[in-house]
Tab-separated table of C-alpha atoms and ligand atoms in Angstrom:
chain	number	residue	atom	x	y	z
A	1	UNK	CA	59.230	217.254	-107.431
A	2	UNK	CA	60.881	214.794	-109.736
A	3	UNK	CA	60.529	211.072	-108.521
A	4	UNK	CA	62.930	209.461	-106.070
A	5	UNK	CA	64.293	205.961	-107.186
A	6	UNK	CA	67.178	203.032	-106.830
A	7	UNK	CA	70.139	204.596	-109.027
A	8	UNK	CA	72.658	201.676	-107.457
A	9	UNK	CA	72.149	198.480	-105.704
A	10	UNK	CA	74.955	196.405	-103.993
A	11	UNK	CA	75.591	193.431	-101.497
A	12	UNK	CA	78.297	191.582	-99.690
A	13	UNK	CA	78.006	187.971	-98.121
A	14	UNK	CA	81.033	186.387	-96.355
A	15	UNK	CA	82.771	184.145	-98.020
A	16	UNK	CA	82.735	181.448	-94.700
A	17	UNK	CA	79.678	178.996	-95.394
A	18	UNK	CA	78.223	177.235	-93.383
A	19	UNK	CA	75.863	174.031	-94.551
A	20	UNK	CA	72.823	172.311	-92.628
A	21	UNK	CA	75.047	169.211	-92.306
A	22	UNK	CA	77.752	171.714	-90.354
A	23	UNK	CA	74.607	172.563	-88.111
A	24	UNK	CA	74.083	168.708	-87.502
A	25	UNK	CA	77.535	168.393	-85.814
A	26	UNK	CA	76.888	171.098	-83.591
A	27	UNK	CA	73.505	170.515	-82.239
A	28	UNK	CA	70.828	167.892	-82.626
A	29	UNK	CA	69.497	168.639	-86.277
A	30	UNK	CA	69.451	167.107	-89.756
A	31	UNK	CA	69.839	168.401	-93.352
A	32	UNK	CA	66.572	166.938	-93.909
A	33	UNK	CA	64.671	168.532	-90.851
A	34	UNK	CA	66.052	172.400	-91.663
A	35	UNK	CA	65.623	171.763	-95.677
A	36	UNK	CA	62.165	170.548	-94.742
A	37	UNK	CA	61.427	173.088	-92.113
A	38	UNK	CA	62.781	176.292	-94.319
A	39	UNK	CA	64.115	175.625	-97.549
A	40	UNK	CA	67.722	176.461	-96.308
A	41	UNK	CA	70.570	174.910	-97.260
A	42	UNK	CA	73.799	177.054	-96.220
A	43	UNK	CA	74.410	180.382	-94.772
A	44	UNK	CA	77.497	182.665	-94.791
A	45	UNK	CA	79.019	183.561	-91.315
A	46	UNK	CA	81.473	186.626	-90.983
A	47	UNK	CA	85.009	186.203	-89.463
A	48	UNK	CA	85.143	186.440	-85.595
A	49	UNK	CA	86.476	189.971	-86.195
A	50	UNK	CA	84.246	191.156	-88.849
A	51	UNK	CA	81.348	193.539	-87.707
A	52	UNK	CA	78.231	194.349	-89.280
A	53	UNK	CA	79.627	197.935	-90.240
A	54	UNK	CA	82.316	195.758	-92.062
A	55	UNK	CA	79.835	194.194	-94.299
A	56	UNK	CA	77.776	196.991	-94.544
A	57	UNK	CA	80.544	198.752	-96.084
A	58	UNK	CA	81.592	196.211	-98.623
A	59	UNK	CA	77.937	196.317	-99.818
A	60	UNK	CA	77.615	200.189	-100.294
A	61	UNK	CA	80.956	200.029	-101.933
A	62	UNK	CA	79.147	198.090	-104.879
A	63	UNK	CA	76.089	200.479	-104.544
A	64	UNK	CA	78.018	203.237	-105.318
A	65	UNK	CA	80.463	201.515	-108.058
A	66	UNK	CA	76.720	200.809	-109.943
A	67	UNK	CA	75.184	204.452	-109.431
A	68	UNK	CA	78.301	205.981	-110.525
A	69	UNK	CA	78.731	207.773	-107.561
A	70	UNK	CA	81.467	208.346	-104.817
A	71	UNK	CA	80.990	208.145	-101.007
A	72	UNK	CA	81.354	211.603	-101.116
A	73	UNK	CA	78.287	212.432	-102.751
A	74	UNK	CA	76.484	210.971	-100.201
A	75	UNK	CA	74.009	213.211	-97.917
A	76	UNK	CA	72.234	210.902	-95.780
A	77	UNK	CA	73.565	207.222	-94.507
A	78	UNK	CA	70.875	205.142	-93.120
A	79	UNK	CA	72.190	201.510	-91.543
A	80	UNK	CA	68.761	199.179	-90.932
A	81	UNK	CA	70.548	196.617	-88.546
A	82	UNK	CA	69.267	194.350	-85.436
A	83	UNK	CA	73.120	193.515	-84.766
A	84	UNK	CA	74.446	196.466	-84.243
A	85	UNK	CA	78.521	196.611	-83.689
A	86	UNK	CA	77.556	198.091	-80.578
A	87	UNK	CA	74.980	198.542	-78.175
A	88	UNK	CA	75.899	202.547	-78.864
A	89	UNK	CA	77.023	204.698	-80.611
A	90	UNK	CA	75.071	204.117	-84.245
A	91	UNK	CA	76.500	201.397	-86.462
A	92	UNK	CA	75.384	204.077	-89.125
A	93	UNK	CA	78.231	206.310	-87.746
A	94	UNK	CA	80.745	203.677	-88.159
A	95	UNK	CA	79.865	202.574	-91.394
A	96	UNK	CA	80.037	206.671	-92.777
A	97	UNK	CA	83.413	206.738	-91.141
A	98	UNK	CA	84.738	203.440	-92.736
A	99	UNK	CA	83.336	204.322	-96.201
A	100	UNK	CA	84.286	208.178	-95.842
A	101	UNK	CA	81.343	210.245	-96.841
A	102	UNK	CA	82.583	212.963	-94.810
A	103	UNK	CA	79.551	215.328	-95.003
A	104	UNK	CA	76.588	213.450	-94.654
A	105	UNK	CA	74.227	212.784	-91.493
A	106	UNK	CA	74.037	209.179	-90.608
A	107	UNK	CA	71.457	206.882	-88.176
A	108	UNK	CA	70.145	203.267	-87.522
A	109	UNK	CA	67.287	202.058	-87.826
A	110	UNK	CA	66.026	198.855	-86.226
A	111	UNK	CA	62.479	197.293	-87.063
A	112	UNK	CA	64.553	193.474	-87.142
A	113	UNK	CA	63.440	191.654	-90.213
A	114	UNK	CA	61.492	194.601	-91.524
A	115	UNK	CA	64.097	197.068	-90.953
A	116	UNK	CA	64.989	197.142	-94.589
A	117	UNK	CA	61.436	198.165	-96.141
A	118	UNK	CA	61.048	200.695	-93.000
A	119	UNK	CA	64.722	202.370	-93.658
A	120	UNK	CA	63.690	202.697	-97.477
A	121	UNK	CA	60.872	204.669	-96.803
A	122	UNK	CA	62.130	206.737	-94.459
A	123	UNK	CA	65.534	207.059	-96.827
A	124	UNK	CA	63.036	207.857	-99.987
A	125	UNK	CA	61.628	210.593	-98.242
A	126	UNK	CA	64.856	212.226	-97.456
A	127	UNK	CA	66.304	211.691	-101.503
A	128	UNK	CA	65.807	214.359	-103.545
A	129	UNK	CA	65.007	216.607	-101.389
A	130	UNK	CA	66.414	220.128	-100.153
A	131	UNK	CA	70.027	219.414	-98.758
A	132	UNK	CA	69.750	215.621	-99.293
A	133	UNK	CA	70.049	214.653	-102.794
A	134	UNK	CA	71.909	211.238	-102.807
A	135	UNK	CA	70.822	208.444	-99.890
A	136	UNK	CA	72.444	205.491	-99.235
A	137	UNK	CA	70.517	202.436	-97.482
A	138	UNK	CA	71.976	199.683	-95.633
A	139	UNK	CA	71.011	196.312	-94.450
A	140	UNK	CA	73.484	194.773	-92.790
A	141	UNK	CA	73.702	192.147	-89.669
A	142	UNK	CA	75.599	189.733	-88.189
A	143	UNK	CA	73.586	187.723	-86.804
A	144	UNK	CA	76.069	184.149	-85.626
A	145	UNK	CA	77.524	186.289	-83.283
A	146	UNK	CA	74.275	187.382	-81.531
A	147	UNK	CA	72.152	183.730	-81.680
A	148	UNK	CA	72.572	181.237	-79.292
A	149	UNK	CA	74.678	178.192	-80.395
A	150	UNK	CA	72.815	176.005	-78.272
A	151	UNK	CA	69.361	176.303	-79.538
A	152	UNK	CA	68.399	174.404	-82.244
A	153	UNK	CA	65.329	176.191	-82.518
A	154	UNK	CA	66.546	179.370	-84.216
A	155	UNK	CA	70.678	178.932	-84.933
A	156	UNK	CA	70.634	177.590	-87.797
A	157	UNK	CA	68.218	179.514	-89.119
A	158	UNK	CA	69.791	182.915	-89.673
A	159	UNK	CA	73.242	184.214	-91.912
A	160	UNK	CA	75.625	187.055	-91.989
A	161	UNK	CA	75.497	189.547	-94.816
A	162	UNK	CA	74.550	193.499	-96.109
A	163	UNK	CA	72.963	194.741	-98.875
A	164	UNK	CA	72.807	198.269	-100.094
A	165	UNK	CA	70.811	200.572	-102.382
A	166	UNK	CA	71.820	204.313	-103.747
A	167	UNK	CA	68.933	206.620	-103.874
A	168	UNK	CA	68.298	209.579	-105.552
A	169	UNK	CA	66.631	211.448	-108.870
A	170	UNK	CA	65.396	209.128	-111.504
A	171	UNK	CA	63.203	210.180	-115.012
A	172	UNK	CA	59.286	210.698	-114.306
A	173	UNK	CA	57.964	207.059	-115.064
A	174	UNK	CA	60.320	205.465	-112.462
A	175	UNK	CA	60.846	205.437	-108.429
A	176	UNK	CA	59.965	204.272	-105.223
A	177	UNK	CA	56.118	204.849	-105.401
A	178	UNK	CA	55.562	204.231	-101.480
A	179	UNK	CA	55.007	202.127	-98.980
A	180	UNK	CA	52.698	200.438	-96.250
A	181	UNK	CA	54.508	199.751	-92.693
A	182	UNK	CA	52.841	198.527	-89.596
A	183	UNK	CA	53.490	197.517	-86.238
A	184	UNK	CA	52.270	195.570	-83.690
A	185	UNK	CA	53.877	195.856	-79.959
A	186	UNK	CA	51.912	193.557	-78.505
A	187	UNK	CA	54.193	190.849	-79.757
A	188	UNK	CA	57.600	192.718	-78.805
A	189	UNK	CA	58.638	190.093	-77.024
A	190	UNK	CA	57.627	187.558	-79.456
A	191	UNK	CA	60.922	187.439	-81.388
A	192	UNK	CA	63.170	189.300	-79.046
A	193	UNK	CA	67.252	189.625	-77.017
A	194	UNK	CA	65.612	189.683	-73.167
A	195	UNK	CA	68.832	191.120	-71.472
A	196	UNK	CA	71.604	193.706	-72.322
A	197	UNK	CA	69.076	196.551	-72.796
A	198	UNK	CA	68.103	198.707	-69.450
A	199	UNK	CA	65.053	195.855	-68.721
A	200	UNK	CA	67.683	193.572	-67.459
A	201	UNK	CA	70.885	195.501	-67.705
A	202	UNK	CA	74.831	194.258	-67.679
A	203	UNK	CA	75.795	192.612	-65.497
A	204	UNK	CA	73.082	190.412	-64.739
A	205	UNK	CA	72.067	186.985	-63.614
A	206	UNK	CA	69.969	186.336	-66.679
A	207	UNK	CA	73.176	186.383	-68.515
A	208	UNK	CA	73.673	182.919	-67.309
A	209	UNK	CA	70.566	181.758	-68.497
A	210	UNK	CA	71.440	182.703	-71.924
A	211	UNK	CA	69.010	185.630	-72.061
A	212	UNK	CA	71.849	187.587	-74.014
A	213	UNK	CA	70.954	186.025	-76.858
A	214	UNK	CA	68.277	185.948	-79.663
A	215	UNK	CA	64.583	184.382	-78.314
A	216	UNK	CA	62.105	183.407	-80.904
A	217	UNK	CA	58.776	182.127	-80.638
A	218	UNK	CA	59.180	180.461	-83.868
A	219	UNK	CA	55.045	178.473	-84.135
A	220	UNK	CA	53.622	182.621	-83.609
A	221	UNK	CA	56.272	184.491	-85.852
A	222	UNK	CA	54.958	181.571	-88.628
A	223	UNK	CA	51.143	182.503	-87.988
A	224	UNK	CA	52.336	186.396	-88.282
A	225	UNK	CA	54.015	186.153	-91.201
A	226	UNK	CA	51.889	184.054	-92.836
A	227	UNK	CA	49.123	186.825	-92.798
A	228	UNK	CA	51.398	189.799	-92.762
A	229	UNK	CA	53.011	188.432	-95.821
A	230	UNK	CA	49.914	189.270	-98.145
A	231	UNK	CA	48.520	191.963	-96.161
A	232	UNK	CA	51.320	194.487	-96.589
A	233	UNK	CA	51.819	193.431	-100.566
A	234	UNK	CA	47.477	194.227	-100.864
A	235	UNK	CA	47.793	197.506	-98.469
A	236	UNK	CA	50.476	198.499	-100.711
A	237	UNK	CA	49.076	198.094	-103.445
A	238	UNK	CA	45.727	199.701	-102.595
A	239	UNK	CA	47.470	202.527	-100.945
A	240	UNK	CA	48.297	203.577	-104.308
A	241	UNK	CA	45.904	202.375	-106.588
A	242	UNK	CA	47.659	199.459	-108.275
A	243	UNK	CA	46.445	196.084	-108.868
A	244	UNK	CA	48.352	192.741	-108.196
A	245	UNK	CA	48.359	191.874	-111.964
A	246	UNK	CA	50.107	195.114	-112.558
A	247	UNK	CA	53.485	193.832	-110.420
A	248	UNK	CA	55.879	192.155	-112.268
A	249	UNK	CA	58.161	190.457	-109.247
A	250	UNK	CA	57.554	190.127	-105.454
A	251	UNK	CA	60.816	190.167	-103.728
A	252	UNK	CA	59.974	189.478	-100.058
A	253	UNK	CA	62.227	189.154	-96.922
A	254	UNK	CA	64.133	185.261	-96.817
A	255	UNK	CA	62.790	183.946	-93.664
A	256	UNK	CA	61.609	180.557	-94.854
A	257	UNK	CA	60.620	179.326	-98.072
A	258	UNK	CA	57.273	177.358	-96.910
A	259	UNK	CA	56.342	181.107	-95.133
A	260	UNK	CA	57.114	182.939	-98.878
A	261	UNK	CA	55.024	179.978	-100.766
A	262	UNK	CA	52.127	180.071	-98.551
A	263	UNK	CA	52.055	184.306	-98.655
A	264	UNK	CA	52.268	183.733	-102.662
A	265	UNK	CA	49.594	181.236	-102.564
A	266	UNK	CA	47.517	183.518	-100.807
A	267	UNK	CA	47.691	186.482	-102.785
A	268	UNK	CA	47.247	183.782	-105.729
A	269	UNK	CA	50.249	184.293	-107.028
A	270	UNK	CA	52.568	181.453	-108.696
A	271	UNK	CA	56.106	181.316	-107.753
A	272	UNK	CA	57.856	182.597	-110.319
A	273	UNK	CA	56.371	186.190	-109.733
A	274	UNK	CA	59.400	185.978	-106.366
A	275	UNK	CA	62.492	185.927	-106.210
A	276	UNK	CA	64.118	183.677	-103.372
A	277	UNK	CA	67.684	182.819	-102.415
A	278	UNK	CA	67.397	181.706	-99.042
A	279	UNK	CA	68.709	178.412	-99.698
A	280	UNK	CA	72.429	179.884	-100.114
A	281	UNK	CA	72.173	182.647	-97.684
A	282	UNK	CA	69.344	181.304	-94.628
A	283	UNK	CA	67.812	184.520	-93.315
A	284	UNK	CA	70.112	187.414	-93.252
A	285	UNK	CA	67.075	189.833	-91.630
A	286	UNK	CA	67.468	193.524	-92.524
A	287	UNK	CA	69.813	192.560	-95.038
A	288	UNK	CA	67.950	189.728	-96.632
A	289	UNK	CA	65.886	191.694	-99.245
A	290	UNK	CA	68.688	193.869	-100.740
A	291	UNK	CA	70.772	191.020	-101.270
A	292	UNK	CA	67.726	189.453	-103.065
A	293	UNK	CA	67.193	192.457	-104.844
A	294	UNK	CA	71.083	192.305	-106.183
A	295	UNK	CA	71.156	189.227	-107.001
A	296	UNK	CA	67.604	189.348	-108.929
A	297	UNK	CA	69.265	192.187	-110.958
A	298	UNK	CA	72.478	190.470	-112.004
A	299	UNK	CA	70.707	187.048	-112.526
A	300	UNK	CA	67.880	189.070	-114.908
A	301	UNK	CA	65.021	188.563	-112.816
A	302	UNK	CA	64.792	192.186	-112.287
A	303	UNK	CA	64.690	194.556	-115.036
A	304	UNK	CA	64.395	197.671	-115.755
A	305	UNK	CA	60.405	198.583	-116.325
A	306	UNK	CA	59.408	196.180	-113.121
A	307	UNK	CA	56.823	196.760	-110.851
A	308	UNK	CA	58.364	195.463	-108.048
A	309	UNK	CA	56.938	194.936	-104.188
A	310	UNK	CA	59.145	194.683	-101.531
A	311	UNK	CA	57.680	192.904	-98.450
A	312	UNK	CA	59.377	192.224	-94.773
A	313	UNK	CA	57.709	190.709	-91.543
A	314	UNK	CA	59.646	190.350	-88.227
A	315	UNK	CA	60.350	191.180	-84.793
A	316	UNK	CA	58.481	193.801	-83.275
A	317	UNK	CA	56.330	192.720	-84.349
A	318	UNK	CA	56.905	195.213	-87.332
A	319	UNK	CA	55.945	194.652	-90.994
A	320	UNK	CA	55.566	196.520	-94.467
A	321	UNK	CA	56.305	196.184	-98.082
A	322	UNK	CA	57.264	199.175	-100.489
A	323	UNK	CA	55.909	199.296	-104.452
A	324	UNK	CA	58.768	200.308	-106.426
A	325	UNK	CA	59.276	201.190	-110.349
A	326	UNK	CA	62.571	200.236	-111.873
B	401	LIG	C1	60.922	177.709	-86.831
B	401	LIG	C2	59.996	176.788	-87.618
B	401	LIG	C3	60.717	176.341	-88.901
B	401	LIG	C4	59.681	175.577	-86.773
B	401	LIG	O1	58.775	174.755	-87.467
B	401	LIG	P1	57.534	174.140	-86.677
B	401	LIG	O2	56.780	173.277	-87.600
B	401	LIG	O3	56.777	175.286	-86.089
B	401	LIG	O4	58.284	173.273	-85.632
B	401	LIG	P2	57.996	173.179	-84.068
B	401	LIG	O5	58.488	174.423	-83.415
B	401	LIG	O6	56.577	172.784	-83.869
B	401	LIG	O7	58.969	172.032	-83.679
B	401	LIG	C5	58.783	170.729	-84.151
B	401	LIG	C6	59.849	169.873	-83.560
B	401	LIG	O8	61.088	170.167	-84.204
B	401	LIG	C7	62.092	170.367	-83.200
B	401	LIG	N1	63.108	171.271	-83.716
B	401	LIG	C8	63.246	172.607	-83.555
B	401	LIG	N2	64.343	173.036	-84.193
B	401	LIG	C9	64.922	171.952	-84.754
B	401	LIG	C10	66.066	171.752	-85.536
B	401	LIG	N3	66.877	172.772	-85.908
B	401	LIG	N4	66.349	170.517	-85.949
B	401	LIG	C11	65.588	169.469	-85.628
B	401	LIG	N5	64.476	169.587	-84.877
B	401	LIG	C12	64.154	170.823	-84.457
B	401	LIG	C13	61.341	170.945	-82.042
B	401	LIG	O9	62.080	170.756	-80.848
B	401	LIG	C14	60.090	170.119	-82.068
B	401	LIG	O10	60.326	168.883	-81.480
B	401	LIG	P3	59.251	168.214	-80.496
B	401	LIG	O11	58.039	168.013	-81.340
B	401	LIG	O12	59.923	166.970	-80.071
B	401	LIG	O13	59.029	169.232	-79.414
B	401	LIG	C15	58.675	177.500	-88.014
B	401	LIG	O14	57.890	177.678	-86.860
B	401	LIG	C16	58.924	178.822	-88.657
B	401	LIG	O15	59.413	178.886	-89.767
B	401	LIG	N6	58.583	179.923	-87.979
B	401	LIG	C17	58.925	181.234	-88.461
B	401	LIG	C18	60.330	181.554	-88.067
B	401	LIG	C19	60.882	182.706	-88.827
B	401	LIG	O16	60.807	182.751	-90.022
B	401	LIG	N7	61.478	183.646	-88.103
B	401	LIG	C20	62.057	184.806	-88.638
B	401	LIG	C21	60.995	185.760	-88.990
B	401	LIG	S1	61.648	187.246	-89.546
């Protein structure tokens, strides 16, 4: 079987920004404190009547201008997302109808943060093979519209955006070589949305107490990631018998830029083996390391010949990196 690889990558940030000195006006934070705390600096947030299929589309739009290909060669959609439009049907769906691939099958998939590196696999899998040949993957959330205004703890940490990659054949020496996930449910409710699911269904009381909204336990997601970080870029690695002086460019999820320099420093790394762009964008989640990956590619951080590691860490508590050959 030939190898399966990115053909097309594309992404799509709202033009709305949104700086840490906005955040100060609206609840009790400082430039300093955020800039400190994560490295951030702005974030994009969509339109009050822009959904995360909207974005999603705008990103595979580009994907598919850079592969060469139209939406109608497209066999399989699949939409990683933690901000669905709706609680049901798939955003997926929405996002096939919007861009018109007309024949193609089309799902979510939601690991939060680490829903990109999980829908990669899964799409890689599918690419290339009988009655699939083209896959598009796409990371897209809005997350302003499903974090609580009121809590400094996590709003200002997260953006709005989509990122998307086209996969199908590539020539022998390139393509996604694999990847390592993991899980761990013991933390589900670690970084978590308490109510709205069938746990504490609509309508409820809880949807007073704000438990509609995103919950994160930000001190034990930081002493997660901070180990899963390197532990998915080794198993990765090991899984298929490469060597961490082999990869070119580690292009790991934006959460936080004192989370991605402590990973690095573990694995021994200096920092200009990543790429990071958090400070214009905050954490966009499932979108966060397409975008990355786009922007490394314009900007000439990525090239063709790169061994390049993917790596994402989030709620589930669900990580995972994937080793790919551009
Ligand atoms: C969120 C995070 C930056 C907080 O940093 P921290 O050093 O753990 O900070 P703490 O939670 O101990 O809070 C320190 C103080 O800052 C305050 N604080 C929290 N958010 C604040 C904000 N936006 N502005 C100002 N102060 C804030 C806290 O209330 C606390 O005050 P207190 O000491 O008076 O109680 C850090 O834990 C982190 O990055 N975690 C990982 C989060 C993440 O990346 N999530 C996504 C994963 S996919």
């Amino acid at each position: 079987m030939a190898p399966v690889g990115i053909i097309g990558v594309g992404s799509y940030v709202p033009p709305r920004k949104m700086s840490n000195e906005d955040w100060a006006q609206i609840v009790d934070t400082s430039d300093e404190w955020i800039t400190t705390k994560t490295g951030m600096k702005n974030r994009r947030i969509a339109d009050s009547n822009v959904c995360t299929s909207d974005l999603a589309v705008k990103a595979c739009k580009v994907a598919l201008e850079n592969s060469g290909l139209e939406a109608s060669d497209i066999d399989l959609l699949i939409l990683a997302t933690s901000s669905p439009d709706v609680p049901m049907s798939s955003t997926a769906g929405i996002v096939q109808e919007k861009l018109g691939c007309t024949d193609c099958g089309a799902f979510d998939i939601n690991a939060v943060c680490a829903g990109w590196v999980h829908a990669l696999d899964v799409g890689s899998r599918f690419a290339g093979t009988k009655g699939y040949r083209n896959v598009l993957v796409v990371g897209s959330e809005v997350y302003s519209r499903i974090l609580n205004w009121e809590d400094r703890s996590t709003c200002v940490l997260f953006g709005d955006g989509a990122g998307a990659v086209v996969l199908s054949e590539v020539p022998r020496e390139k393509g996604i070589i694999g990847s390592w996930l993991m899980s761990d449910g013991s933390g589900s409710n670690v970084i978590e949305i308490p109510a709205g699911g069938v746990r504490v269904p609509i309508p409820s009381e809880e949807f007073k107490e704000g438990m509609q909204y995103f919950h994160m336990d930000g001190r034990a997601v930081w002493n997660f990631a901070i180990e899963a970080f390197p532990q998915a870029v080794l198993g990765v690695l090991e899984r298929f018998g490469r060597t961490l002086d082999e990869v070119d460019l580690i292009i790991p999820h934006q959460a936080n830029i004192n989370i991605i320099e402590a990973g690095m420093q573990n694995l021994g790394l200096p920092m200009d083996k990543t790429y990071t762009n958090l400070h214009k964008y905050g954490n966009t989640a499932g979108a966060s390391i397409p975008i990355a990956m786009h922007e490394a590619f314009e900007e000439g951080f990525l090239k063709e010949g790169d061994l390049v590691v993917t790596v994402a860490f989030g709620g589930g508590l669900a990580w995972g990196a994937n080793l790919i050959q551009f």
